[in-house]
PDB file of C-alpha atoms and ligand atoms in Angstrom:
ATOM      1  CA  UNK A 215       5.138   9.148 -13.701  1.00 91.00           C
ATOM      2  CA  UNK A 216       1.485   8.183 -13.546  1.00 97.00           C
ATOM      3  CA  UNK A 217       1.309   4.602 -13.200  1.00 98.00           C
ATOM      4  CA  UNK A 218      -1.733   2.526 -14.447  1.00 98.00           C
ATOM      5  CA  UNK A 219      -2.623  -0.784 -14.701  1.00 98.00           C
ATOM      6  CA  UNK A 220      -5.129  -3.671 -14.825  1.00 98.00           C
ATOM      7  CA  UNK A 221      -5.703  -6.861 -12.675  1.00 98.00           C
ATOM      8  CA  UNK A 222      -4.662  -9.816 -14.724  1.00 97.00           C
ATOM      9  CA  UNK A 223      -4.255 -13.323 -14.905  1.00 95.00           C
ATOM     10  CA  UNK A 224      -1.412 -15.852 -14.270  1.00 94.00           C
ATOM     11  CA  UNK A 225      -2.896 -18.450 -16.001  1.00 92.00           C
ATOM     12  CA  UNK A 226      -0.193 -18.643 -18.665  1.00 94.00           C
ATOM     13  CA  UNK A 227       2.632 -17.444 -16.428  1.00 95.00           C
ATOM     14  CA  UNK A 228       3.706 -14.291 -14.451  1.00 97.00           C
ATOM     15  CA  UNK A 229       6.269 -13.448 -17.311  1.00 97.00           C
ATOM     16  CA  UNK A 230       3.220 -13.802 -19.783  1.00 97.00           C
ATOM     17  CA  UNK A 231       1.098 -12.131 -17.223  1.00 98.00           C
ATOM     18  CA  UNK A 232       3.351  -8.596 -17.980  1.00 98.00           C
ATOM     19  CA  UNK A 233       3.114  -8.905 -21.407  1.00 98.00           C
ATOM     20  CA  UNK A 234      -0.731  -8.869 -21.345  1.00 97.00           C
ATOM     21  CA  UNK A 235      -0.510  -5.944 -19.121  1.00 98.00           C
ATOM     22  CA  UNK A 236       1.871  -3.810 -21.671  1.00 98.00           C
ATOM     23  CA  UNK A 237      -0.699  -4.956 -24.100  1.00 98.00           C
ATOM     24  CA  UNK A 238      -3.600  -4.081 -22.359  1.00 97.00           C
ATOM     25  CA  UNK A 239      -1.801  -0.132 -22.029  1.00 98.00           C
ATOM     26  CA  UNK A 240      -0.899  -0.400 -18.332  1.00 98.00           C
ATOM     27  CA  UNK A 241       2.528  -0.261 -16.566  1.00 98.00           C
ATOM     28  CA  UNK A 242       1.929  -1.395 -13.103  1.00 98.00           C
ATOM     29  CA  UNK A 243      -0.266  -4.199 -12.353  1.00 98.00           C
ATOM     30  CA  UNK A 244      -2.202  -6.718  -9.987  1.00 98.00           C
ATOM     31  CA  UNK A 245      -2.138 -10.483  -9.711  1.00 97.00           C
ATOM     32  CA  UNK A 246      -3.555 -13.511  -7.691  1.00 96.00           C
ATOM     33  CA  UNK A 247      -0.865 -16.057  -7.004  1.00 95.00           C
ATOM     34  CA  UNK A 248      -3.229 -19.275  -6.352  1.00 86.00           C
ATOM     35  CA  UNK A 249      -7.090 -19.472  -7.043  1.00 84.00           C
ATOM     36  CA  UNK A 250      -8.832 -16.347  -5.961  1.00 85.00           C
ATOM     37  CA  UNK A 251     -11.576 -18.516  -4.442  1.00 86.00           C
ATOM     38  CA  UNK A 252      -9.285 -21.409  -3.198  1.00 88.00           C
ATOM     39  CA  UNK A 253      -7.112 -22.282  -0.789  1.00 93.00           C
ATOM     40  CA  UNK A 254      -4.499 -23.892  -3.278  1.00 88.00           C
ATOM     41  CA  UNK A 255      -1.484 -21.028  -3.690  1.00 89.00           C
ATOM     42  CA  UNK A 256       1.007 -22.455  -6.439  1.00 79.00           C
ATOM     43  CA  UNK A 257       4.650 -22.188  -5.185  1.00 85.00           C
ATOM     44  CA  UNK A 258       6.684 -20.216  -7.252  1.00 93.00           C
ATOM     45  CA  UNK A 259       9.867 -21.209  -8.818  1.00 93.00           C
ATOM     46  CA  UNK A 260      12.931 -19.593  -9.249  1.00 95.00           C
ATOM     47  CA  UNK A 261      12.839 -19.885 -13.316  1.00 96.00           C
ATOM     48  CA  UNK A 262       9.700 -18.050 -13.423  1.00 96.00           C
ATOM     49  CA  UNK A 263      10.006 -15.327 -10.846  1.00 97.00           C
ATOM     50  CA  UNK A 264      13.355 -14.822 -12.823  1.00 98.00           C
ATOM     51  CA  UNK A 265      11.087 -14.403 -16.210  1.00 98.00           C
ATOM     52  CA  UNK A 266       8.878 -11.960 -14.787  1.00 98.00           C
ATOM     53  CA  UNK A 267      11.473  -9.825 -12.936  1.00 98.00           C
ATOM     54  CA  UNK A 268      12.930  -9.572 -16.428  1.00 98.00           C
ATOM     55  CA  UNK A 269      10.224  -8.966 -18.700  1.00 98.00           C
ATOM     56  CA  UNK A 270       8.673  -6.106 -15.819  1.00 98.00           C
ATOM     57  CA  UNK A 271      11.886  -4.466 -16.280  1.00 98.00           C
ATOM     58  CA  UNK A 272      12.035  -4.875 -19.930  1.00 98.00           C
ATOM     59  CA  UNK A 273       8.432  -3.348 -20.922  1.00 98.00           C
ATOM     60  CA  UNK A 274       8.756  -0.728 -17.377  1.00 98.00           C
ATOM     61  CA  UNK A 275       5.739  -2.390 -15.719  1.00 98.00           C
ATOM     62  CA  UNK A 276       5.493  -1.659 -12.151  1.00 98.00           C
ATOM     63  CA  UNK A 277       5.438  -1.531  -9.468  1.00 98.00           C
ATOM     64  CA  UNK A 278       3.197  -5.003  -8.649  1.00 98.00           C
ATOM     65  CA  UNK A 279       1.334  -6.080  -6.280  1.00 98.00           C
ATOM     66  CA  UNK A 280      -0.632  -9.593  -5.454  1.00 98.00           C
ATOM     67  CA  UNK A 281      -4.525  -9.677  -4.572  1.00 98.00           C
ATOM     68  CA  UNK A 282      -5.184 -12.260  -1.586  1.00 97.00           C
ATOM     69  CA  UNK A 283      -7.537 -14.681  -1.959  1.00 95.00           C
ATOM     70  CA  UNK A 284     -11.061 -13.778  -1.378  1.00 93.00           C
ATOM     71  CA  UNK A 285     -11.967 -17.049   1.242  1.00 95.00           C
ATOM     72  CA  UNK A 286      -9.116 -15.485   3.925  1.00 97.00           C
ATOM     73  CA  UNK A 287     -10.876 -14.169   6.851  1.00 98.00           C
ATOM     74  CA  UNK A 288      -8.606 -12.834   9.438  1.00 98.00           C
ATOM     75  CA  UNK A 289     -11.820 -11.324  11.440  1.00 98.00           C
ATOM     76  CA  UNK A 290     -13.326 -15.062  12.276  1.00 98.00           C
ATOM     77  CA  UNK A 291     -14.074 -15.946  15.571  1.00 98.00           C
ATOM     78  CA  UNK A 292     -13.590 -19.513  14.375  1.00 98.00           C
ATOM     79  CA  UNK A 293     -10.298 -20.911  14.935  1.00 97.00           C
ATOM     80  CA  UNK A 294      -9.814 -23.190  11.788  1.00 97.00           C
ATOM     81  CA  UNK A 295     -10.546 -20.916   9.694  1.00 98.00           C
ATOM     82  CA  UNK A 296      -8.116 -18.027  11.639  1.00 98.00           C
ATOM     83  CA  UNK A 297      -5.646 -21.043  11.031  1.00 98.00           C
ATOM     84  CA  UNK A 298      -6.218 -21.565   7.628  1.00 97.00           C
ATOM     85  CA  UNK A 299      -6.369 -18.235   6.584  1.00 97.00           C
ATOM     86  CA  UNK A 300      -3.024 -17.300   8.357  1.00 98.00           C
ATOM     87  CA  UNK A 301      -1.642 -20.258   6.438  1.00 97.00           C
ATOM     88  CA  UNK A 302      -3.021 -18.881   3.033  1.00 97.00           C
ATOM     89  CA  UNK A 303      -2.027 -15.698   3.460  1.00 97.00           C
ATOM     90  CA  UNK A 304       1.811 -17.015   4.808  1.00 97.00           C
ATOM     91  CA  UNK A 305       1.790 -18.839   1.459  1.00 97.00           C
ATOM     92  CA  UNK A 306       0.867 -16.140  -0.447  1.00 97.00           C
ATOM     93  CA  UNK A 307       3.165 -14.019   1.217  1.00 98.00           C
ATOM     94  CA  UNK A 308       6.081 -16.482   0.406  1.00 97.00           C
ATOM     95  CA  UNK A 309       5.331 -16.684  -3.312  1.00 97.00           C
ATOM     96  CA  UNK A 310       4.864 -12.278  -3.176  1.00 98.00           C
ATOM     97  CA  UNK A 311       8.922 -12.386  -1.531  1.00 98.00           C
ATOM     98  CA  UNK A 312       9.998 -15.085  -4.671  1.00 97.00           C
ATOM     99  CA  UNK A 313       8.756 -12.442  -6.876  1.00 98.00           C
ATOM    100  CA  UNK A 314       9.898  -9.565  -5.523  1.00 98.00           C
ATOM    101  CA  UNK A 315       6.870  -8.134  -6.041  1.00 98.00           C
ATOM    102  CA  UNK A 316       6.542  -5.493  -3.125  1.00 98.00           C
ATOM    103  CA  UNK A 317       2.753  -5.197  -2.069  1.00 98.00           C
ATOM    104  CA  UNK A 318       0.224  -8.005  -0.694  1.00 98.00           C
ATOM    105  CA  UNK A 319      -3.258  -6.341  -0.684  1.00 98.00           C
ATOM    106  CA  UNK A 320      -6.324  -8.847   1.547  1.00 98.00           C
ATOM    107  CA  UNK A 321      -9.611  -8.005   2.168  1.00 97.00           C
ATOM    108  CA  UNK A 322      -9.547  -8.139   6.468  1.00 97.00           C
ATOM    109  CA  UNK A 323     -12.082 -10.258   6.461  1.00 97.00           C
ATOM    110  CA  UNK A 324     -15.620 -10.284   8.598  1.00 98.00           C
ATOM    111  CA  UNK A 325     -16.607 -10.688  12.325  1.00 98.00           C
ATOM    112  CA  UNK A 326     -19.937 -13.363  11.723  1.00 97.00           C
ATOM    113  CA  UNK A 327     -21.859 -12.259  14.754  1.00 97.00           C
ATOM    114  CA  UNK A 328     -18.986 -11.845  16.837  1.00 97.00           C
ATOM    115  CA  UNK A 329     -19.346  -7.505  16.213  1.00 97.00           C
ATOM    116  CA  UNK A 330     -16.865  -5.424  14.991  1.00 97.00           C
ATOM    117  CA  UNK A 331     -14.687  -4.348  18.032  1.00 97.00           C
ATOM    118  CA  UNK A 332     -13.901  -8.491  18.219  1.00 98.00           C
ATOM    119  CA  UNK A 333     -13.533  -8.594  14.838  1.00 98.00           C
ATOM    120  CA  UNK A 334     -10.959  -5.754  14.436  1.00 98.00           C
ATOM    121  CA  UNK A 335      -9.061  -7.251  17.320  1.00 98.00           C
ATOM    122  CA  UNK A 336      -9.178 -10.731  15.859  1.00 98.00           C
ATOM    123  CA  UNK A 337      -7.172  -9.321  12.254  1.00 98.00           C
ATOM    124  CA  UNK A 338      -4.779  -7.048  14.491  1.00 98.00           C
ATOM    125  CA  UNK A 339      -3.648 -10.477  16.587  1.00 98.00           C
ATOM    126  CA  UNK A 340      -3.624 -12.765  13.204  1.00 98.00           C
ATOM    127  CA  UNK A 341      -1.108 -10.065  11.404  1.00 98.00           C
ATOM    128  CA  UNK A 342       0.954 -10.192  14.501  1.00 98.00           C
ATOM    129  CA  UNK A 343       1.562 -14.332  13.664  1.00 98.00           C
ATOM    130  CA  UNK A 344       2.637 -13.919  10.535  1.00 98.00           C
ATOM    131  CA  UNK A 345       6.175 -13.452   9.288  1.00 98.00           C
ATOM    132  CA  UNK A 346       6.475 -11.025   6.764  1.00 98.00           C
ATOM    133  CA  UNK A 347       9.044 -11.766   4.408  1.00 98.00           C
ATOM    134  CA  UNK A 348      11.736  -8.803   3.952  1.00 98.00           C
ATOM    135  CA  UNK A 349      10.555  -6.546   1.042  1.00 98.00           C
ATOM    136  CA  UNK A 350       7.118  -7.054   1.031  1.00 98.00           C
ATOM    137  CA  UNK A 351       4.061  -4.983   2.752  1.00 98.00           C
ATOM    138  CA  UNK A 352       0.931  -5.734   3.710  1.00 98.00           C
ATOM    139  CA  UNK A 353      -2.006  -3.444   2.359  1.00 98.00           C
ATOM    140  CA  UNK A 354      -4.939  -3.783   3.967  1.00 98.00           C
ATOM    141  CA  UNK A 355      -7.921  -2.927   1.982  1.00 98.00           C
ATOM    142  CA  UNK A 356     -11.314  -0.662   2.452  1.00 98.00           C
ATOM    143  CA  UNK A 357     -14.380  -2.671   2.287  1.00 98.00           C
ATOM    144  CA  UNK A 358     -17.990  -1.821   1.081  1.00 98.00           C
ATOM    145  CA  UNK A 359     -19.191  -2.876   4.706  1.00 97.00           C
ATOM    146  CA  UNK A 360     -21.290  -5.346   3.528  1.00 96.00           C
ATOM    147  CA  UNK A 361     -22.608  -8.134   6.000  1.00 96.00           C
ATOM    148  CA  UNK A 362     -20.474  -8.017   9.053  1.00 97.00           C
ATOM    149  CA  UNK A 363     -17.428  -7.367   6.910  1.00 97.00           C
ATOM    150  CA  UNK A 364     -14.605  -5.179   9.089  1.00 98.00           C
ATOM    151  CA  UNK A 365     -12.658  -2.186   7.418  1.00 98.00           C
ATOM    152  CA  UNK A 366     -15.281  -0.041   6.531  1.00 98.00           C
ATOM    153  CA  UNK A 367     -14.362   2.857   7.688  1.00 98.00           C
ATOM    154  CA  UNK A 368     -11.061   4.239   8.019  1.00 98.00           C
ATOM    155  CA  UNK A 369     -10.575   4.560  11.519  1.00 98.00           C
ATOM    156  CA  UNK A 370     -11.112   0.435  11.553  1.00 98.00           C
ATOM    157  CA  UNK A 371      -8.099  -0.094   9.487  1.00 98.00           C
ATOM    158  CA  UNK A 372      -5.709   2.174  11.649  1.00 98.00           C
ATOM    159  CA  UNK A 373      -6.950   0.794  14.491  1.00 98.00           C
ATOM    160  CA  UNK A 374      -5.893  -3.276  13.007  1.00 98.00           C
ATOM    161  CA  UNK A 375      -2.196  -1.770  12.409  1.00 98.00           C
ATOM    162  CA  UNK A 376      -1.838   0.209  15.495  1.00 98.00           C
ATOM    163  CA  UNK A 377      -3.225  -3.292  17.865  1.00 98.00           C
ATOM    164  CA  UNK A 378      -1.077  -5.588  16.739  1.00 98.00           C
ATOM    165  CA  UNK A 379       2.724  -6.298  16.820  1.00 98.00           C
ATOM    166  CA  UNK A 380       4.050  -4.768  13.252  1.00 98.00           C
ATOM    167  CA  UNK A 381       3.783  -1.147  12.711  1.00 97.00           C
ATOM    168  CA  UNK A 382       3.410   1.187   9.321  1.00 98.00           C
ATOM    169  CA  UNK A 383       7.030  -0.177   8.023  1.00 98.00           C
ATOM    170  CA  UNK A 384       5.443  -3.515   7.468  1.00 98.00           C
ATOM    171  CA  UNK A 385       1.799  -2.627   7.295  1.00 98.00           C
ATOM    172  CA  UNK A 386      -0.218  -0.309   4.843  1.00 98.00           C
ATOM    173  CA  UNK A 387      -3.367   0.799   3.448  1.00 98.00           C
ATOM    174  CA  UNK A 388      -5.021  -0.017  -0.571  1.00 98.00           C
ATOM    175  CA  UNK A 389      -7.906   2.563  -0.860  1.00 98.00           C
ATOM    176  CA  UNK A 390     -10.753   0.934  -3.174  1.00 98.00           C
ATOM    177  CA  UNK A 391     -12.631   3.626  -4.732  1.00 98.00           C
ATOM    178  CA  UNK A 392     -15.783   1.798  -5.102  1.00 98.00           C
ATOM    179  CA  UNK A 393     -15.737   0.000  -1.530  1.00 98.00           C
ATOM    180  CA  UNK A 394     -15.452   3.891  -0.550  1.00 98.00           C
ATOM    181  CA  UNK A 395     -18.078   5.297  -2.016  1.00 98.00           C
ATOM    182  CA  UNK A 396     -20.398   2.320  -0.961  1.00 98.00           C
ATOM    183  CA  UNK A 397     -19.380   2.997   2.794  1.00 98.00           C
ATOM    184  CA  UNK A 398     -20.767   6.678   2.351  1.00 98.00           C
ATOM    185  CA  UNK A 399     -17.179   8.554   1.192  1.00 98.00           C
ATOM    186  CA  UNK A 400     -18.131  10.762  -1.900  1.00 96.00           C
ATOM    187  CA  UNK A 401     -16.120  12.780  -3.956  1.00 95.00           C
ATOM    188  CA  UNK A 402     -18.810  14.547  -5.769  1.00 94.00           C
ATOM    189  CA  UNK A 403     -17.125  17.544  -5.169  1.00 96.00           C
ATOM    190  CA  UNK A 404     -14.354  19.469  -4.333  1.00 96.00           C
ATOM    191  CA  UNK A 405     -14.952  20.181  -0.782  1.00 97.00           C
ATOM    192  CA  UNK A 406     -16.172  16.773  -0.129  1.00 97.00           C
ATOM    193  CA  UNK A 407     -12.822  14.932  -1.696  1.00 97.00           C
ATOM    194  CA  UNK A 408     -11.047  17.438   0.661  1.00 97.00           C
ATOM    195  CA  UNK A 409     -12.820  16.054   3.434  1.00 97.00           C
ATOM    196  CA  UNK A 410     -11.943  12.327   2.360  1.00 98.00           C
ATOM    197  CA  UNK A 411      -8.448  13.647   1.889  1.00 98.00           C
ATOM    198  CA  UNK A 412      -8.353  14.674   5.856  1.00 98.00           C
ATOM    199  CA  UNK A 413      -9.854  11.912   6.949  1.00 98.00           C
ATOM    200  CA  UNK A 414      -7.080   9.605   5.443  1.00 98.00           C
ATOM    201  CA  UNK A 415      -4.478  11.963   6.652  1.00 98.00           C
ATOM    202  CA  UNK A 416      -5.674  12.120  10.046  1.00 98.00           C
ATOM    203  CA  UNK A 417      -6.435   8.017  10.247  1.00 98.00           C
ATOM    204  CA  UNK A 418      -4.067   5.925   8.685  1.00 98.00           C
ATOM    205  CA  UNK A 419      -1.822   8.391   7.306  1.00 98.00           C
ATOM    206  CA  UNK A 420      -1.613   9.607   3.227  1.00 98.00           C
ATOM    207  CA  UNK A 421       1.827   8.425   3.179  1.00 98.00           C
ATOM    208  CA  UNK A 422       0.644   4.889   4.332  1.00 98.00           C
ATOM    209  CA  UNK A 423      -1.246   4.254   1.276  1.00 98.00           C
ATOM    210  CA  UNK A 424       0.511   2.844  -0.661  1.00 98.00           C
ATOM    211  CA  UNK A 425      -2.145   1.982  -3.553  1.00 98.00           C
ATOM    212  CA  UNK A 426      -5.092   2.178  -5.175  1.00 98.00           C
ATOM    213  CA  UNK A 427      -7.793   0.151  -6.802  1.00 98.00           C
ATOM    214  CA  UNK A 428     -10.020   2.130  -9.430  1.00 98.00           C
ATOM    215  CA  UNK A 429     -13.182   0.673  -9.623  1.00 98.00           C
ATOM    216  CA  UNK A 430     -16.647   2.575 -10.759  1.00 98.00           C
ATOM    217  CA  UNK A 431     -19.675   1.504  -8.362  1.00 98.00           C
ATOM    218  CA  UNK A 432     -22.843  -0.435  -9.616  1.00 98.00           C
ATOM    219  CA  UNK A 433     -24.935   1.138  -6.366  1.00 98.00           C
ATOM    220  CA  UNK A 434     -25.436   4.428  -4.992  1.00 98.00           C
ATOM    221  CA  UNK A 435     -23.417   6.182  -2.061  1.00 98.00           C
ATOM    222  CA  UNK A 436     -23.362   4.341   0.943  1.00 98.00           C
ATOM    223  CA  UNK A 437     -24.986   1.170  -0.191  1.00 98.00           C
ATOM    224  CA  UNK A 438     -22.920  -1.002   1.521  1.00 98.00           C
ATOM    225  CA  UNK A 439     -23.096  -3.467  -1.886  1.00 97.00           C
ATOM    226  CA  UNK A 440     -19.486  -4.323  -3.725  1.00 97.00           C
ATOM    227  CA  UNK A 441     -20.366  -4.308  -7.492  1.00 98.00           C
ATOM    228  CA  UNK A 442     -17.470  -2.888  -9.801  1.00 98.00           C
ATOM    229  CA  UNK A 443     -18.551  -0.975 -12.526  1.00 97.00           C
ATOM    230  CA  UNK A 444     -16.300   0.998 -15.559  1.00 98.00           C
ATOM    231  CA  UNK A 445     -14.998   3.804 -15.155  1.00 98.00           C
ATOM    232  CA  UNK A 446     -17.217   6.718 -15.400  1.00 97.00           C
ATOM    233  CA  UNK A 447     -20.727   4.569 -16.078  1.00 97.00           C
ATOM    234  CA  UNK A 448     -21.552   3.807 -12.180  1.00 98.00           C
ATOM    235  CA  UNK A 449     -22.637   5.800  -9.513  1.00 98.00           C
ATOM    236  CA  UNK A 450     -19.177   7.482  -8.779  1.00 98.00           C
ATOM    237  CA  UNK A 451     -18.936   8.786 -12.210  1.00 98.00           C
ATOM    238  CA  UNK A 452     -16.228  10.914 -14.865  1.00 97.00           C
ATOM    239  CA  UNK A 453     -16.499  13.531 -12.696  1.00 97.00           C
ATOM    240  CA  UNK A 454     -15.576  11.876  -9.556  1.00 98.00           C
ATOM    241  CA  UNK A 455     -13.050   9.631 -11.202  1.00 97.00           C
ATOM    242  CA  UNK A 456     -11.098  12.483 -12.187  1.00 97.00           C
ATOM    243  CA  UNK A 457     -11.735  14.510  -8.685  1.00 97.00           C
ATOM    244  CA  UNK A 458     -10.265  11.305  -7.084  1.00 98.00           C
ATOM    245  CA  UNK A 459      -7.355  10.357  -8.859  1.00 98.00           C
ATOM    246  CA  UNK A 460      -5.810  13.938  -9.601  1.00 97.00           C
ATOM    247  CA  UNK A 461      -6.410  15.379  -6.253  1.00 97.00           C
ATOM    248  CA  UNK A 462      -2.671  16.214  -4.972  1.00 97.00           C
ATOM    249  CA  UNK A 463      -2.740  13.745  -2.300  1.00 98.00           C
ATOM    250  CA  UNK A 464      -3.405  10.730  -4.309  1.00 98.00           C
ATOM    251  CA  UNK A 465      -2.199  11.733  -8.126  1.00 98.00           C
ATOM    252  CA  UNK A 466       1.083   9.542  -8.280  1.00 98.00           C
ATOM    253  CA  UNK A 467       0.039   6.761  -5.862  1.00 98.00           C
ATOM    254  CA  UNK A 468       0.274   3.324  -8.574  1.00 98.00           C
ATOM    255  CA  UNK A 469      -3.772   2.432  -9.372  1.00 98.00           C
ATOM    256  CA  UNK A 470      -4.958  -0.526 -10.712  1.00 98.00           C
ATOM    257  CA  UNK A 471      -8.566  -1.164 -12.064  1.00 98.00           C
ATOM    258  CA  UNK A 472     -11.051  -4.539 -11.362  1.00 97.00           C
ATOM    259  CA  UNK A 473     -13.420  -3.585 -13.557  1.00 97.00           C
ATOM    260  CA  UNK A 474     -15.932  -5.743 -14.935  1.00 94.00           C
ATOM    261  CA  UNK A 475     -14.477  -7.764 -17.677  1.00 89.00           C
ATOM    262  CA  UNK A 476     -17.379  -8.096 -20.266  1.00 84.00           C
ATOM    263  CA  UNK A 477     -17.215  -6.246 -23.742  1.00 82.00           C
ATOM    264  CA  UNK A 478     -15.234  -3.134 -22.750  1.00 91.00           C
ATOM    265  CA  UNK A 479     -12.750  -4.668 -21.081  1.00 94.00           C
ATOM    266  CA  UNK A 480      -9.769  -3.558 -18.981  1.00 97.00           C
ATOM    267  CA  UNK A 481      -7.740  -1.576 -21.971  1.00 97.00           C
ATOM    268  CA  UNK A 482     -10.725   0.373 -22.348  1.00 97.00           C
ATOM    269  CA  UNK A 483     -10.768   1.444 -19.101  1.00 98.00           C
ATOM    270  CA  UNK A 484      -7.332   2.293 -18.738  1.00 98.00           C
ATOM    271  CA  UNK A 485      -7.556   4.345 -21.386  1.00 98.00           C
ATOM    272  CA  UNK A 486     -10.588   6.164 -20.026  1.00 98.00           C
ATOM    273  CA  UNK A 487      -8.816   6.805 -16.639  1.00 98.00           C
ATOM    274  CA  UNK A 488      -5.360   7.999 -18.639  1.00 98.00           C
ATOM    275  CA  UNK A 489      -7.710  10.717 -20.601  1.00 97.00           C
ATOM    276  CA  UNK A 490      -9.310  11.677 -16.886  1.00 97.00           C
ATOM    277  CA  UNK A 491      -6.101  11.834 -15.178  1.00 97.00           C
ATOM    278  CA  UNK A 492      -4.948  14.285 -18.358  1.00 96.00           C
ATOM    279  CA  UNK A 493      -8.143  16.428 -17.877  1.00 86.00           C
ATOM    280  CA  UNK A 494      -9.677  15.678 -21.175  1.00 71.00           C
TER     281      UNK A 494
HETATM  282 ZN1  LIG B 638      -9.665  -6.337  -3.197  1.00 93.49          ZN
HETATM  283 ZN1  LIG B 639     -14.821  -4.787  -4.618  1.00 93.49          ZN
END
């Protein structure tokens, strides 16, 4: 079953946060469990968690997973912020497990002059600290490449899993679409999308991805800049949209869109990638 959902807010409670999803057309979904540009993660108590399990199974909405927030930096050859962004993501990790929500997707983070090869080192040592609670993965996202951001390429990410002490059973992959397509992978066209098929295959594995986030791109191929646009109106396009999310590889992997949220508006786009996914 194709499952499609939206980022959305916990602001009124993760039970209320599946009902906006249903209403928004989606059944799977994406949430922050703290401030997505704080430090603060709200602990999660059992009355709620219980709520949400039951109204997820009640209107079929999943699976879930819960964004990191955006100041953790496991890349950072600073040590206070390694420590507080091990903390964070502990934290986060905790409330994920109270959930039961399976997936914790974080941005690796960036290496701040200290180059990439130190920087991919420093996330593969930081993921070996943590303790990752029983039923919950770690996804680690594609970035744009911006700035002296790590996980740009694909090779990066295998490389963090494979250096430090978990392995694929604890650790996966979230493909971004548009972070892809601004670090130079296109899927204009059918042979090209084969080629970005192969290349995930023969890096971090198509069976370790575990998810994916939909998001059209503001800037052209390869421009390194992370600007979401709706589906079909950036630079990626219908026509790569639909090349990308029914090629066989990647067709029943759970997406969820961060598309802007201005007048269209995440039910729009959900729609739009339901009548791409259906070829019309
Ligand atoms: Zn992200
Ligand atoms: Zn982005």
């Amino acid at each position: 079953m194709f499952r499609i959902g939206a980022h959305v807010s916990i602001a009124d409670g993760f039970a209320a946060a599946v009902e906006r999803e249903a209403e928004l057309g989606g059944n799977c979904g994406q949430v922050f469990v703290g401030s997505p540009r704080g430090w603060a993660v709200s602990e999660v108590d059992e009355g709620d968690a219980d709520a949400f399990r039951d109204a997820a199974s009640e209107f079929d909405v999943s699976p879930w997973i819960v964004h990191g927030t955006y100041l953790i930096n496991l890349a950072t050859p600073k040590d206070d912020l390694a420590t507080k962004s091990i903390e964070c993501v502990q934290a986060e990790l905790e409330a994920t497990a109270t959930l039961d929500i399976p997936y914790y997707v974080f941005h690796p983070g960036a290496h701040t002059g200290a180059g990439s090869e130190t920087g991919i080192a420093n996330v593969a040592e930081r993921l070996s600290e943590l303790d990752i609670p029983d039923g919950v993965m770690i996804l680690l996202e594609n970035t744009a490449g911006k700035g002296t951001t790590v996980g740009k390429r694909l090779p990066d990410l295998n490389e963090m899993v494979e250096s430090s002490a978990y392995d694929y059973d604890d650790l996966g992959i979230c493909l971004d679409t548009c972070h892809l397509f601004a670090a130079g992978y296109d899927f204009g066209d059918e042979a090209v999308m084969d080629d970005l098929v192969t290349e995930i295959d023969a890096t971090v594995g198509l069976e370790n991805v575990h998810y994916l986030h939909l998001n059209d791109s503001r800037h052209p191929l390869g421009s390194e800049k992370d600007e979401h646009e709706h589906i079909g109106e950036g630079a990626i396009g219908e026509a790569g949209f639909r090349r990308f999310i029914t090629h066989d590889a990647l067709r029943d992997k759970p997406m969820v869109l961060e598309t802007p949220e201005n007048e269209k508006g995440f039910a729009w786009n959900i729609e739009t990638v339901k009548h791409l996914y259906a070829g019309d």
